[in-house]
Amino acid sequence: MKQVIIIGGGAAGFFCAANLDKNKYNIRILEQNKDVLQKVKISGGGRCNVTHACFDPSDLVKFYPRGEKELRSVFSKFQPGDTMDWFEQRGVELKIENDNRVFPVSNQSQSIIDTLTSETEKNNVEVITQTTVVSIEKEGEVFVITTKTGTYTADYVVFATGSAPKSLKLVEQLGHKIVSLVPSLFTFNIKHPLLSEHPGTSFEWAEVNIPKLKLGESGPLLITHWGLSGPAVLKLSAWGARKLAEVGYKFEIFINFISKSIEDAEEDFVNFKENNPKKSIGQSKIFNVTNRFWNSLLTFSKIDSEKHIANVSKKEMLVLLENLCQLKLNVDGKSTFKDEFVTAGGVDLKEINFKTMESKIVPNFYLAGEVLNIDAITGGFNFQACWSEAWLIAQELNSK
Ligand SMILES: Cc1cc2nc3c(=O)[nH]c(=O)nc-3n(C[C@H](O)[C@H](O)[C@H](O)COP(=O)(O)OP(=O)(O)OC[C@H]3O[C@@H](n4cnc5c(N)ncnc54)[C@H](O)[C@@H]3O)c2cc1C
């Protein structure tokens, strides 16, 4: 029987192994760590956001700052609906949350791990742990894979090592170009009196803009102990991953906490003032922000919260609205978003045939997962790329 060696026991490696034809191939996974599927374990805060309920490939690719064009054909073959079917048919109940993220009903990433391990067991996959691959060479038609503990040969290699720089060197040595690695999906460190008083406060829909870098995003926003997080910031960190790395994560950002123009906010303010002249400004619920945040905003804008709204001057109102709709903050560094993070960069996409995921440089050598210069915003899209690419490789090999 022909030999397939999968390097890397992560999401992509296991999904490929589980879908290969055991009657055609002897399948082995080589994993450097003692445990496999470690990232799946910690993913989604331990719940594993397994995919995203977006079933149209042309909509789905828009969530990938890197890989949008290339993934179109991959998703036309295997998309989130197929992922959901795959796991559900194997007994994992899934649920779609309000924001379309998909999780196991158990809220335990272990459900996904158990299924992937039992499917590979059924497929007679030999999982060899504590085996770090240190070189890959092609001798005639056969790959010779050297590890710290021994040598293996294979007819086909699936390279799914994630983004570990040392492992990327192995593909570089085979002649591939590597796009330099930078982090994606992170939160912004900001020290500001208005934020430091409100960790945990969220805003339903805010806008975040970095005019100097021509970057902007909108979405829910969250104040943390260190600065700002939430989907708006995470999306910005993904789309701006490379530009933000270039400026050393130090830049000016403008926040619109209510996602309204100052003119529209002024109209709301004036209407409220006309209808409620005797209300104190501190008690006036004009905008969709918490009372505590509103009162801090008043203090920061040097407006007495006891003042009747009718007595708030136009100048005071404009300062207040500028702080609400266009607050300038200085970002000084980044922090890891613990629920999900990925690396932008990896194997250059021009060197991959996206119909099969085979390398255009080395025949019979396939790549899937974070090792490629593909990554997405948070929400289950990163795993979806792994499942789809790995599935495609299995189909290709099964058809040989
Ligand atoms: C904290 C966290 C939470 C996340 N949550 C989510 C989420 O909820 N939803 C989502 O879509 N994405 C999530 N992600 C991203 C997602 O985990 C990754 O995109 C995905 O795991 C990539 O899978 P992979 O198989 O390509 O690589 P990995 O999961 O990194 O697996 C690669 C494997 O290869 C092994 N390996 C590397 N080099 C060698 C070598 N030389 N020899 C042998 N073995 C080697 C590694 O030890 C590893 O086990 C999260 C990421 C993190 C860090």
GROMACS .gro file of C-alpha atoms and ligand atoms in nm:
model
  453
    1MET     CA    1   0.000   0.000   0.000
    2LYS     CA    2   0.114   0.356  -0.067
    3GLN     CA    3   0.233   0.562   0.231
    4VAL     CA    4   0.092   0.900   0.330
    5ILE     CA    5   0.274   1.092   0.601
    6ILE     CA    6   0.101   1.387   0.756
    7ILE     CA    7   0.336   1.621   0.938
    8GLY     CA    8   0.151   1.796   1.222
    9GLY     CA    9  -0.123   1.660   1.446
   10GLY     CA   10  -0.343   1.968   1.448
   11ALA     CA   11  -0.684   2.048   1.300
   12ALA     CA   12  -0.571   2.028   0.937
   13GLY     CA   13  -0.360   1.713   0.981
   14PHE     CA   14  -0.631   1.519   1.165
   15PHE     CA   15  -0.911   1.622   0.933
   16CYS     CA   16  -0.710   1.508   0.634
   17ALA     CA   17  -0.623   1.175   0.802
   18ALA     CA   18  -0.987   1.116   0.896
   19ASN     CA   19  -1.100   1.160   0.535
   20LEU     CA   20  -0.834   0.953   0.359
   21ASP     CA   21  -0.920   0.611   0.219
   22LYS     CA   22  -0.773   0.350   0.454
   23ASN     CA   23  -0.807   0.084   0.185
   24LYS     CA   24  -0.570   0.279  -0.035
   25TYR     CA   25  -0.319   0.421   0.206
   26ASN     CA   26  -0.111   0.351   0.507
   27ILE     CA   27  -0.158   0.676   0.698
   28ARG     CA   28   0.073   0.818   0.963
   29ILE     CA   29   0.067   1.147   1.153
   30LEU     CA   30   0.399   1.271   1.291
   31GLU     CA   31   0.353   1.514   1.579
   32GLN     CA   32   0.631   1.684   1.770
   33ASN     CA   33   0.439   1.725   2.096
   34LYS     CA   34   0.323   1.468   2.349
   35ASP     CA   35  -0.041   1.561   2.282
   36VAL     CA   36  -0.217   1.620   1.953
   37LEU     CA   37  -0.485   1.878   1.869
   38GLN     CA   38  -0.366   2.116   2.139
   39LYS     CA   39  -0.494   2.429   1.967
   40VAL     CA   40  -0.835   2.272   1.914
   41LYS     CA   41  -0.840   2.202   2.287
   42ILE     CA   42  -0.793   2.568   2.386
   43SER     CA   43  -0.985   2.711   2.092
   44GLY     CA   44  -1.282   2.939   2.137
   45GLY     CA   45  -1.211   2.977   2.509
   46GLY     CA   46  -1.226   2.595   2.544
   47ARG     CA   47  -1.555   2.572   2.350
   48CYS     CA   48  -1.407   2.541   1.996
   49ASN     CA   49  -1.571   2.774   1.750
   50VAL     CA   50  -1.568   2.504   1.487
   51THR     CA   51  -1.698   2.707   1.191
   52HIS     CA   52  -1.923   3.000   1.095
   53ALA     CA   53  -2.276   2.970   0.961
   54CYS     CA   54  -2.203   3.140   0.630
   55PHE     CA   55  -2.289   2.902   0.352
   56ASP     CA   56  -2.214   3.100   0.037
   57PRO     CA   57  -1.849   3.072  -0.068
   58SER     CA   58  -1.846   3.422  -0.219
   59ASP     CA   59  -1.967   3.572   0.112
   60LEU     CA   60  -1.743   3.344   0.316
   61VAL     CA   61  -1.415   3.445   0.147
   62LYS     CA   62  -1.474   3.809   0.248
   63PHE     CA   63  -1.377   3.718   0.605
   64TYR     CA   64  -1.021   3.629   0.500
   65PRO     CA   65  -0.777   3.923   0.484
   66ARG     CA   66  -0.529   3.680   0.327
   67GLY     CA   67  -0.656   3.402   0.103
   68GLU     CA   68  -0.981   3.557  -0.023
   69LYS     CA   69  -0.919   3.487  -0.390
   70GLU     CA   70  -0.762   3.144  -0.346
   71LEU     CA   71  -1.022   3.004  -0.108
   72ARG     CA   72  -1.313   3.063  -0.343
   73SER     CA   73  -1.262   2.735  -0.528
   74VAL     CA   74  -1.177   2.548  -0.206
   75PHE     CA   75  -1.503   2.657  -0.040
   76SER     CA   76  -1.701   2.574  -0.351
   77LYS     CA   77  -1.607   2.210  -0.276
   78PHE     CA   78  -1.633   2.204   0.103
   79GLN     CA   79  -1.789   2.487   0.304
   80PRO     CA   80  -1.929   2.539   0.657
   81GLY     CA   81  -2.249   2.345   0.581
   82ASP     CA   82  -2.034   2.044   0.488
   83THR     CA   83  -1.828   2.084   0.806
   84MET     CA   84  -2.146   2.089   1.014
   85ASP     CA   85  -2.279   1.779   0.835
   86TRP     CA   86  -1.946   1.601   0.878
   87PHE     CA   87  -1.938   1.649   1.255
   88GLU     CA   88  -2.313   1.599   1.305
   89GLN     CA   89  -2.310   1.274   1.108
   90ARG     CA   90  -2.043   1.156   1.350
   91GLY     CA   91  -2.250   1.240   1.655
   92VAL     CA   92  -2.135   1.594   1.747
   93GLU     CA   93  -2.441   1.811   1.805
   94LEU     CA   94  -2.372   2.168   1.693
   95LYS     CA   95  -2.543   2.500   1.760
   96ILE     CA   96  -2.539   2.830   1.573
   97GLU     CA   97  -2.511   3.127   1.810
   98ASN     CA   98  -2.669   3.470   1.747
   99ASP     CA   99  -2.358   3.601   1.576
  100ASN     CA  100  -2.347   3.291   1.349
  101ARG     CA  101  -2.050   3.130   1.523
  102VAL     CA  102  -2.089   2.752   1.542
  103PHE     CA  103  -1.999   2.556   1.859
  104PRO     CA  104  -2.059   2.204   1.986
  105VAL     CA  105  -2.376   2.195   2.199
  106SER     CA  106  -2.157   2.049   2.477
  107ASN     CA  107  -1.960   2.379   2.483
  108GLN     CA  108  -1.652   2.155   2.508
  109SER     CA  109  -1.375   2.144   2.250
  110GLN     CA  110  -1.320   1.786   2.371
  111SER     CA  111  -1.628   1.681   2.168
  112ILE     CA  112  -1.446   1.785   1.849
  113ILE     CA  113  -1.119   1.625   1.963
  114ASP     CA  114  -1.293   1.297   2.052
  115THR     CA  115  -1.454   1.279   1.710
  116LEU     CA  116  -1.135   1.357   1.522
  117THR     CA  117  -0.940   1.099   1.721
  118SER     CA  118  -1.203   0.827   1.693
  119GLU     CA  119  -1.238   0.885   1.316
  120THR     CA  120  -0.861   0.857   1.267
  121GLU     CA  121  -0.857   0.542   1.480
  122LYS     CA  122  -1.129   0.391   1.260
  123ASN     CA  123  -0.915   0.486   0.963
  124ASN     CA  124  -0.618   0.292   1.107
  125VAL     CA  125  -0.413   0.612   1.125
  126GLU     CA  126  -0.093   0.566   1.321
  127VAL     CA  127  -0.033   0.876   1.533
  128ILE     CA  128   0.333   0.904   1.630
  129THR     CA  129   0.386   1.173   1.892
  130GLN     CA  130   0.704   1.329   2.030
  131THR     CA  131   0.846   1.305   1.680
  132THR     CA  132   0.981   1.631   1.542
  133VAL     CA  133   1.044   1.637   1.169
  134VAL     CA  134   1.382   1.799   1.102
  135SER     CA  135   1.421   1.747   0.729
  136ILE     CA  136   1.229   1.637   0.419
  137GLU     CA  137   1.411   1.521   0.111
  138LYS     CA  138   1.294   1.372  -0.213
  139GLU     CA  139   1.485   1.069  -0.335
  140GLY     CA  140   1.343   0.977  -0.675
  141GLU     CA  141   0.969   0.938  -0.628
  142VAL     CA  142   0.991   0.888  -0.253
  143PHE     CA  143   1.004   1.138   0.034
  144VAL     CA  144   1.256   1.070   0.308
  145ILE     CA  145   1.144   1.232   0.630
  146THR     CA  146   1.399   1.260   0.905
  147THR     CA  147   1.282   1.313   1.261
  148LYS     CA  148   1.471   1.349   1.587
  149THR     CA  149   1.390   0.984   1.658
  150GLY     CA  150   1.408   0.807   1.322
  151THR     CA  151   1.350   0.816   0.947
  152TYR     CA  152   1.028   0.755   0.754
  153THR     CA  153   0.954   0.723   0.385
  154ALA     CA  154   0.636   0.829   0.208
  155ASP     CA  155   0.483   0.848  -0.138
  156TYR     CA  156   0.280   1.152  -0.041
  157VAL     CA  157   0.340   1.417   0.226
  158VAL     CA  158   0.077   1.642   0.378
  159PHE     CA  159   0.246   1.935   0.548
  160ALA     CA  160   0.023   2.077   0.824
  161THR     CA  161   0.258   2.211   1.089
  162GLY     CA  162   0.081   2.538   1.163
  163SER     CA  163   0.293   2.851   1.163
  164ALA     CA  164   0.596   2.741   1.368
  165PRO     CA  165   0.891   2.929   1.207
  166LYS     CA  166   1.127   2.630   1.244
  167SER     CA  167   0.890   2.408   1.050
  168LEU     CA  168   0.840   2.671   0.782
  169LYS     CA  169   1.214   2.643   0.720
  170LEU     CA  170   1.152   2.282   0.608
  171VAL     CA  171   0.925   2.397   0.324
  172GLU     CA  172   1.162   2.681   0.245
  173GLN     CA  173   1.440   2.423   0.203
  174LEU     CA  174   1.218   2.241  -0.048
  175GLY     CA  175   1.216   2.559  -0.257
  176HIS     CA  176   0.905   2.738  -0.132
  177LYS     CA  177   0.884   3.110  -0.068
  178ILE     CA  178   0.771   3.214   0.280
  179VAL     CA  179   0.583   3.539   0.337
  180SER     CA  180   0.714   3.677   0.668
  181LEU     CA  181   0.507   3.603   0.979
  182VAL     CA  182   0.320   3.866   1.180
  183PRO     CA  183   0.051   3.815   1.443
  184SER     CA  184  -0.314   3.868   1.362
  185LEU     CA  185  -0.620   3.891   1.590
  186PHE     CA  186  -0.501   4.094   1.887
  187THR     CA  187  -0.634   4.366   2.114
  188PHE     CA  188  -0.499   4.720   2.152
  189ASN     CA  189  -0.316   4.846   2.462
  190ILE     CA  190  -0.433   5.197   2.548
  191LYS     CA  191  -0.390   5.397   2.868
  192HIS     CA  192  -0.664   5.657   2.897
  193PRO     CA  193  -0.867   5.780   3.196
  194LEU     CA  194  -1.195   5.718   3.016
  195LEU     CA  195  -1.110   5.354   2.953
  196SER     CA  196  -0.933   5.268   3.279
  197GLU     CA  197  -1.252   5.332   3.478
  198HIS     CA  198  -1.466   5.102   3.264
  199PRO     CA  199  -1.319   4.757   3.204
  200GLY     CA  200  -1.600   4.526   3.093
  201THR     CA  201  -1.811   4.802   2.938
  202SER     CA  202  -1.928   4.720   2.588
  203PHE     CA  203  -2.075   4.920   2.301
  204GLU     CA  204  -2.329   4.763   2.068
  205TRP     CA  205  -2.186   4.910   1.747
  206ALA     CA  206  -1.881   5.135   1.732
  207GLU     CA  207  -1.641   5.255   1.464
  208VAL     CA  208  -1.263   5.238   1.497
  209ASN     CA  209  -1.042   5.425   1.252
  210ILE     CA  210  -0.670   5.468   1.196
  211PRO     CA  211  -0.668   5.746   0.933
  212LYS     CA  212  -0.288   5.749   0.893
  213LEU     CA  213  -0.289   5.383   0.789
  214LYS     CA  214  -0.619   5.413   0.599
  215LEU     CA  215  -0.774   5.142   0.817
  216GLY     CA  216  -1.125   5.137   0.961
  217GLU     CA  217  -1.373   4.885   1.100
  218SER     CA  218  -1.705   4.876   1.281
  219GLY     CA  219  -1.876   4.634   1.517
  220PRO     CA  220  -1.923   4.564   1.887
  221LEU     CA  221  -1.649   4.716   2.104
  222LEU     CA  222  -1.529   4.618   2.450
  223ILE     CA  223  -1.319   4.806   2.706
  224THR     CA  224  -1.069   4.574   2.876
  225HIS     CA  225  -0.823   4.622   3.161
  226TRP     CA  226  -0.554   4.698   2.905
  227GLY     CA  227  -0.740   4.898   2.641
  228LEU     CA  228  -0.984   4.800   2.369
  229SER     CA  229  -1.107   4.467   2.231
  230GLY     CA  230  -1.426   4.326   2.077
  231PRO     CA  231  -1.505   4.237   1.716
  232ALA     CA  232  -1.439   4.590   1.582
  233VAL     CA  233  -1.082   4.589   1.715
  234LEU     CA  234  -1.011   4.224   1.631
  235LYS     CA  235  -1.126   4.275   1.272
  236LEU     CA  236  -0.905   4.583   1.247
  237SER     CA  237  -0.608   4.386   1.383
  238ALA     CA  238  -0.661   4.116   1.119
  239TRP     CA  239  -0.706   4.345   0.820
  240GLY     CA  240  -0.424   4.571   0.938
  241ALA     CA  241  -0.193   4.292   1.064
  242ARG     CA  242   0.097   4.386   0.839
  243LYS     CA  243   0.063   4.766   0.854
  244LEU     CA  244   0.026   4.761   1.233
  245ALA     CA  245   0.340   4.544   1.265
  246GLU     CA  246   0.529   4.795   1.050
  247VAL     CA  247   0.449   5.080   1.292
  248GLY     CA  248   0.547   4.866   1.592
  249TYR     CA  249   0.188   4.865   1.725
  250LYS     CA  250   0.212   5.237   1.812
  251PHE     CA  251  -0.048   5.452   1.641
  252GLU     CA  252  -0.332   5.700   1.684
  253ILE     CA  253  -0.685   5.563   1.672
  254PHE     CA  254  -1.021   5.740   1.659
  255ILE     CA  255  -1.321   5.583   1.831
  256ASN     CA  256  -1.684   5.651   1.757
  257PHE     CA  257  -1.860   5.479   2.047
  258ILE     CA  258  -2.208   5.511   1.895
  259SER     CA  259  -2.126   5.483   1.524
  260LYS     CA  260  -2.304   5.810   1.442
  261SER     CA  261  -2.172   6.126   1.279
  262ILE     CA  262  -2.131   6.427   1.509
  263GLU     CA  263  -2.407   6.599   1.306
  264ASP     CA  264  -2.657   6.315   1.368
  265ALA     CA  265  -2.556   6.297   1.734
  266GLU     CA  266  -2.608   6.674   1.762
  267GLU     CA  267  -2.958   6.636   1.619
  268ASP     CA  268  -3.039   6.367   1.878
  269PHE     CA  269  -2.894   6.584   2.154
  270VAL     CA  270  -3.087   6.896   2.052
  271ASN     CA  271  -3.416   6.701   2.019
  272PHE     CA  272  -3.369   6.550   2.361
  273LYS     CA  273  -3.281   6.889   2.509
  274GLU     CA  274  -3.599   7.046   2.363
  275ASN     CA  275  -3.821   6.770   2.503
  276ASN     CA  276  -3.649   6.736   2.843
  277PRO     CA  277  -3.502   7.079   2.931
  278LYS     CA  278  -3.519   7.023   3.306
  279LYS     CA  279  -3.338   6.690   3.312
  280SER     CA  280  -2.987   6.691   3.447
  281ILE     CA  281  -2.738   6.604   3.176
  282GLY     CA  282  -2.607   6.318   3.393
  283GLN     CA  283  -2.952   6.155   3.395
  284SER     CA  284  -3.020   6.213   3.025
  285LYS     CA  285  -3.033   5.887   2.830
  286ILE     CA  286  -2.971   6.018   2.480
  287PHE     CA  287  -2.727   5.765   2.338
  288ASN     CA  288  -2.675   5.392   2.355
  289VAL     CA  289  -2.399   5.395   2.620
  290THR     CA  290  -2.412   5.294   2.987
  291ASN     CA  291  -2.497   5.558   3.251
  292ARG     CA  292  -2.159   5.510   3.416
  293PHE     CA  293  -1.973   5.562   3.089
  294TRP     CA  294  -2.191   5.865   3.007
  295ASN     CA  295  -2.108   6.025   3.340
  296SER     CA  296  -1.735   5.959   3.297
  297LEU     CA  297  -1.760   6.113   2.951
  298LEU     CA  298  -1.919   6.422   3.107
  299THR     CA  299  -1.638   6.447   3.365
  300PHE     CA  300  -1.376   6.399   3.093
  301SER     CA  301  -1.549   6.671   2.888
  302LYS     CA  302  -1.552   6.897   3.198
  303ILE     CA  303  -1.933   6.921   3.213
  304ASP     CA  304  -2.110   6.914   3.550
  305SER     CA  305  -2.342   6.613   3.543
  306GLU     CA  306  -2.594   6.798   3.771
  307LYS     CA  307  -2.642   7.072   3.514
  308HIS     CA  308  -2.986   7.094   3.348
  309ILE     CA  309  -2.948   6.988   2.990
  310ALA     CA  310  -3.105   7.319   2.881
  311ASN     CA  311  -2.804   7.497   3.034
  312VAL     CA  312  -2.542   7.296   2.847
  313SER     CA  313  -2.378   7.539   2.606
  314LYS     CA  314  -2.325   7.460   2.237
  315LYS     CA  315  -1.948   7.460   2.296
  316GLU     CA  316  -1.986   7.210   2.581
  317MET     CA  317  -2.213   6.993   2.369
  318LEU     CA  318  -1.965   6.987   2.082
  319VAL     CA  319  -1.675   6.887   2.312
  320LEU     CA  320  -1.894   6.611   2.455
  321LEU     CA  321  -2.001   6.484   2.114
  322GLU     CA  322  -1.647   6.494   1.984
  323ASN     CA  323  -1.537   6.274   2.273
  324LEU     CA  324  -1.828   6.039   2.205
  325CYS     CA  325  -1.796   6.021   1.827
  326GLN     CA  326  -1.432   6.099   1.755
  327LEU     CA  327  -1.222   6.024   2.060
  328LYS     CA  328  -0.851   6.023   1.975
  329LEU     CA  329  -0.650   5.760   2.162
  330ASN     CA  330  -0.289   5.646   2.146
  331VAL     CA  331  -0.234   5.274   2.106
  332ASP     CA  332   0.090   5.155   2.262
  333GLY     CA  333   0.132   4.783   2.200
  334LYS     CA  334  -0.096   4.484   2.166
  335SER     CA  335  -0.223   4.197   2.381
  336THR     CA  336  -0.321   3.844   2.290
  337PHE     CA  337  -0.690   3.776   2.243
  338LYS     CA  338  -0.722   3.456   2.441
  339ASP     CA  339  -1.021   3.308   2.257
  340GLU     CA  340  -0.852   3.293   1.918
  341PHE     CA  341  -0.534   3.411   1.753
  342VAL     CA  342  -0.349   3.328   1.437
  343THR     CA  343  -0.045   3.424   1.235
  344ALA     CA  344  -0.054   3.608   0.906
  345GLY     CA  345   0.217   3.497   0.664
  346GLY     CA  346   0.342   3.152   0.568
  347VAL     CA  347   0.386   2.966   0.241
  348ASP     CA  348   0.328   3.193  -0.058
  349LEU     CA  349  -0.011   3.116  -0.211
  350LYS     CA  350   0.116   3.150  -0.566
  351GLU     CA  351   0.302   2.822  -0.514
  352ILE     CA  352  -0.009   2.616  -0.435
  353ASN     CA  353  -0.260   2.460  -0.673
  354PHE     CA  354  -0.587   2.541  -0.495
  355LYS     CA  355  -0.779   2.278  -0.689
  356THR     CA  356  -0.587   2.009  -0.497
  357MET     CA  357  -0.372   2.192  -0.236
  358GLU     CA  358  -0.065   2.036  -0.398
  359SER     CA  359   0.260   2.230  -0.411
  360LYS     CA  360   0.346   2.362  -0.757
  361ILE     CA  361   0.713   2.330  -0.660
  362VAL     CA  362   0.724   1.974  -0.522
  363PRO     CA  363   0.489   1.714  -0.676
  364ASN     CA  364   0.300   1.487  -0.431
  365PHE     CA  365   0.359   1.739  -0.152
  366TYR     CA  366   0.039   1.894  -0.012
  367LEU     CA  367  -0.012   2.180   0.235
  368ALA     CA  368  -0.305   2.278   0.457
  369GLY     CA  369  -0.385   2.501   0.752
  370GLU     CA  370  -0.202   2.785   0.916
  371VAL     CA  371   0.125   2.697   0.741
  372LEU     CA  372  -0.017   2.883   0.439
  373ASN     CA  373  -0.037   3.261   0.405
  374ILE     CA  374  -0.410   3.243   0.481
  375ASP     CA  375  -0.589   3.374   0.786
  376ALA     CA  376  -0.927   3.510   0.879
  377ILE     CA  377  -1.096   3.735   1.128
  378THR     CA  378  -1.227   3.571   1.446
  379GLY     CA  379  -1.546   3.363   1.429
  380GLY     CA  380  -1.462   3.005   1.325
  381PHE     CA  381  -1.320   3.097   0.983
  382ASN     CA  382  -0.965   2.985   1.061
  383PHE     CA  383  -1.075   2.630   1.138
  384GLN     CA  384  -1.302   2.631   0.834
  385ALA     CA  385  -1.001   2.697   0.610
  386CYS     CA  386  -0.823   2.400   0.775
  387TRP     CA  387  -1.122   2.164   0.733
  388SER     CA  388  -1.181   2.262   0.368
  389GLU     CA  389  -0.817   2.246   0.258
  390ALA     CA  390  -0.757   1.916   0.439
  391TRP     CA  391  -1.075   1.765   0.293
  392LEU     CA  392  -0.966   1.867  -0.056
  393ILE     CA  393  -0.629   1.693  -0.012
  394ALA     CA  394  -0.801   1.374   0.105
  395GLN     CA  395  -1.034   1.380  -0.198
  396GLU     CA  396  -0.742   1.433  -0.432
  397LEU     CA  397  -0.540   1.147  -0.284
  398ASN     CA  398  -0.845   0.918  -0.267
  399SER     CA  399  -0.906   0.976  -0.637
  400LYS     CA  400  -0.553   0.864  -0.736
  401LIG     C1  401  -0.596   3.030   2.172
  401LIG     C2  402  -0.646   3.003   2.034
  401LIG     C3  403  -0.781   2.986   2.013
  401LIG     C4  404  -0.830   2.965   1.883
  401LIG     N1  405  -0.965   2.949   1.866
  401LIG     C5  406  -1.015   2.931   1.742
  401LIG     C6  407  -1.154   2.909   1.721
  401LIG     O1  408  -1.232   2.898   1.815
  401LIG     N2  409  -1.199   2.898   1.592
  401LIG     C7  410  -1.112   2.904   1.483
  401LIG     O2  411  -1.159   2.893   1.371
  401LIG     N3  412  -0.980   2.919   1.502
  401LIG     C8  413  -0.929   2.930   1.627
  401LIG     N4  414  -0.795   2.946   1.645
  401LIG     C9  415  -0.707   2.934   1.527
  401LIG    C10  416  -0.690   2.786   1.497
  401LIG     O3  417  -0.659   2.720   1.617
  401LIG    C11  418  -0.580   2.763   1.395
  401LIG     O4  419  -0.611   2.832   1.278
  401LIG    C12  420  -0.568   2.614   1.365
  401LIG     O5  421  -0.544   2.541   1.483
  401LIG    C13  422  -0.457   2.584   1.267
  401LIG     O6  423  -0.452   2.445   1.250
  401LIG     P1  424  -0.327   2.373   1.186
  401LIG     O7  425  -0.359   2.229   1.184
  401LIG     O8  426  -0.291   2.441   1.062
  401LIG     O9  427  -0.207   2.402   1.287
  401LIG     P2  428  -0.189   2.365   1.440
  401LIG    O10  429  -0.319   2.352   1.507
  401LIG    O11  430  -0.092   2.464   1.491
  401LIG    O12  431  -0.123   2.221   1.435
  401LIG    C14  432   0.007   2.200   1.383
  401LIG    C15  433   0.071   2.085   1.455
  401LIG    O13  434   0.194   2.055   1.393
  401LIG    C16  435   0.289   2.025   1.492
  401LIG     N5  436   0.421   2.048   1.437
  401LIG    C17  437   0.477   2.167   1.402
  401LIG     N6  438   0.600   2.149   1.353
  401LIG    C18  439   0.623   2.016   1.355
  401LIG    C19  440   0.735   1.935   1.317
  401LIG     N7  441   0.846   1.989   1.264
  401LIG     N8  442   0.727   1.801   1.333
  401LIG    C20  443   0.615   1.744   1.385
  401LIG     N9  444   0.507   1.817   1.423
  401LIG    C21  445   0.512   1.951   1.407
  401LIG    C22  446   0.252   2.118   1.605
  401LIG    O14  447   0.303   2.073   1.729
  401LIG    C23  448   0.101   2.115   1.600
  401LIG    O15  449   0.045   2.015   1.681
  401LIG    C24  450  -0.742   2.963   1.773
  401LIG    C25  451  -0.604   2.978   1.794
  401LIG    C26  452  -0.556   2.996   1.923
  401LIG    C27  453  -0.409   3.010   1.942
   0.00000   0.00000   0.00000
